Amino acid sequence: RHAAMAEPLSVGLHAAEITPIRLMETVAIVGVGTIGLLTLLAAKLNGAGQVAIAVFVKESARPVAERERVIAQVARAVHDSFLYRPYR
């Protein structure tokens, strides 16, 4: 069970390692899947301040995402800046 997280975690750690992040600098991450969220944690551990998350939702899925409050739930889950850009 824990081994399944090794690859996504290594991707997030590697991304944060090769990206020069200054203390309390704002960074942007595209996507809130497993790798995106683990990258967010790695960036915070490397000193990032605010983290902006960009989520692309197909226009056809937007009503469902809004109804189920997916966007608000993700924003609360990461406790950081949140960008919503509809995908067309």
Short mmCIF file of C-alpha atoms in Angstrom, two decimals:
data_model
loop_
_atom_site.label_atom_id
_atom_site.label_comp_id
_atom_site.label_asym_id
_atom_site.label_seq_id
_atom_site.Cartn_x
_atom_site.Cartn_y
_atom_site.Cartn_z
CA ARG A 1 0.00 0.00 0.00
CA HIS A 2 2.74 2.47 0.89
CA ALA A 3 4.85 1.49 -2.11
CA ALA A 4 2.14 2.83 -4.43
CA MET A 5 2.95 6.35 -3.20
CA ALA A 6 6.71 6.07 -3.87
CA GLU A 7 6.59 7.10 -7.54
CA PRO A 8 4.18 10.06 -7.20
CA LEU A 9 6.09 11.26 -4.14
CA SER A 10 9.42 11.03 -5.95
CA VAL A 11 8.00 13.10 -8.84
CA GLY A 12 6.80 15.81 -6.44
CA LEU A 13 10.06 15.87 -4.51
CA HIS A 14 12.10 15.99 -7.71
CA ALA A 15 10.02 18.87 -9.09
CA ALA A 16 10.50 20.87 -5.89
CA GLU A 17 14.21 20.02 -5.83
CA ILE A 18 15.00 21.21 -9.36
CA THR A 19 12.87 24.36 -9.05
CA PRO A 20 14.66 27.24 -7.33
CA ILE A 21 12.16 28.27 -4.64
CA ARG A 22 13.06 31.25 -2.48
CA LEU A 23 11.70 31.44 1.04
CA MET A 24 8.01 32.46 1.05
CA GLU A 25 7.93 32.76 -2.75
CA THR A 26 4.62 32.11 -4.53
CA VAL A 27 4.67 29.04 -6.74
CA ALA A 28 2.13 27.61 -9.19
CA ILE A 29 1.16 23.97 -9.67
CA VAL A 30 -1.06 22.67 -12.45
CA GLY A 31 -3.38 19.89 -11.35
CA VAL A 32 -4.62 18.53 -8.05
CA GLY A 33 -4.10 14.85 -8.60
CA THR A 34 -1.82 12.77 -6.43
CA ILE A 35 1.35 14.18 -7.99
CA GLY A 36 0.09 17.78 -7.85
CA LEU A 37 -0.80 17.56 -4.16
CA LEU A 38 2.48 15.85 -3.27
CA THR A 39 4.35 18.52 -5.24
CA LEU A 40 2.48 21.13 -3.22
CA LEU A 41 3.68 19.52 0.02
CA ALA A 42 7.26 19.28 -1.29
CA ALA A 43 7.21 22.93 -2.36
CA LYS A 44 5.97 24.00 1.08
CA LEU A 45 8.73 21.93 2.69
CA ASN A 46 11.24 23.75 0.47
CA GLY A 47 10.05 27.13 1.73
CA ALA A 48 7.28 28.14 -0.69
CA GLY A 49 4.81 30.69 0.63
CA GLN A 50 1.52 30.74 -1.20
CA VAL A 51 0.82 28.01 -3.72
CA ALA A 52 -1.53 28.69 -6.62
CA ILE A 53 -3.24 25.57 -7.94
CA ALA A 54 -4.62 25.62 -11.48
CA VAL A 55 -7.41 23.17 -12.17
CA PHE A 56 -8.72 22.56 -15.66
CA VAL A 57 -12.28 21.26 -15.81
CA LYS A 58 -13.98 20.44 -19.09
CA GLU A 59 -16.90 22.77 -19.68
CA SER A 60 -19.26 19.79 -19.80
CA ALA A 61 -18.12 18.73 -16.31
CA ARG A 62 -18.31 22.20 -14.79
CA PRO A 63 -21.95 21.97 -13.56
CA VAL A 64 -21.16 18.68 -11.81
CA ALA A 65 -17.97 20.09 -10.29
CA GLU A 66 -19.82 23.16 -9.03
CA ARG A 67 -22.80 21.16 -7.76
CA GLU A 68 -20.58 18.75 -5.87
CA ARG A 69 -18.50 21.67 -4.65
CA VAL A 70 -15.34 20.00 -5.88
CA ILE A 71 -13.66 23.35 -6.39
CA ALA A 72 -14.40 24.56 -2.86
CA GLN A 73 -13.37 21.22 -1.36
CA VAL A 74 -10.02 21.27 -3.13
CA ALA A 75 -9.41 24.87 -2.08
CA ARG A 76 -10.09 24.02 1.55
CA ALA A 77 -7.99 20.85 1.34
CA VAL A 78 -4.81 22.63 0.29
CA HIS A 79 -5.38 25.81 2.36
CA ASP A 80 -3.71 27.96 -0.28
CA SER A 81 -4.49 30.09 -3.30
CA PHE A 82 -6.75 28.53 -5.85
CA LEU A 83 -7.23 29.32 -9.52
CA TYR A 84 -10.15 28.03 -11.56
CA ARG A 85 -9.78 28.01 -15.33
CA PRO A 86 -12.49 26.24 -17.34
CA TYR A 87 -11.09 23.91 -19.97
CA ARG A 88 -12.71 24.18 -23.39
#
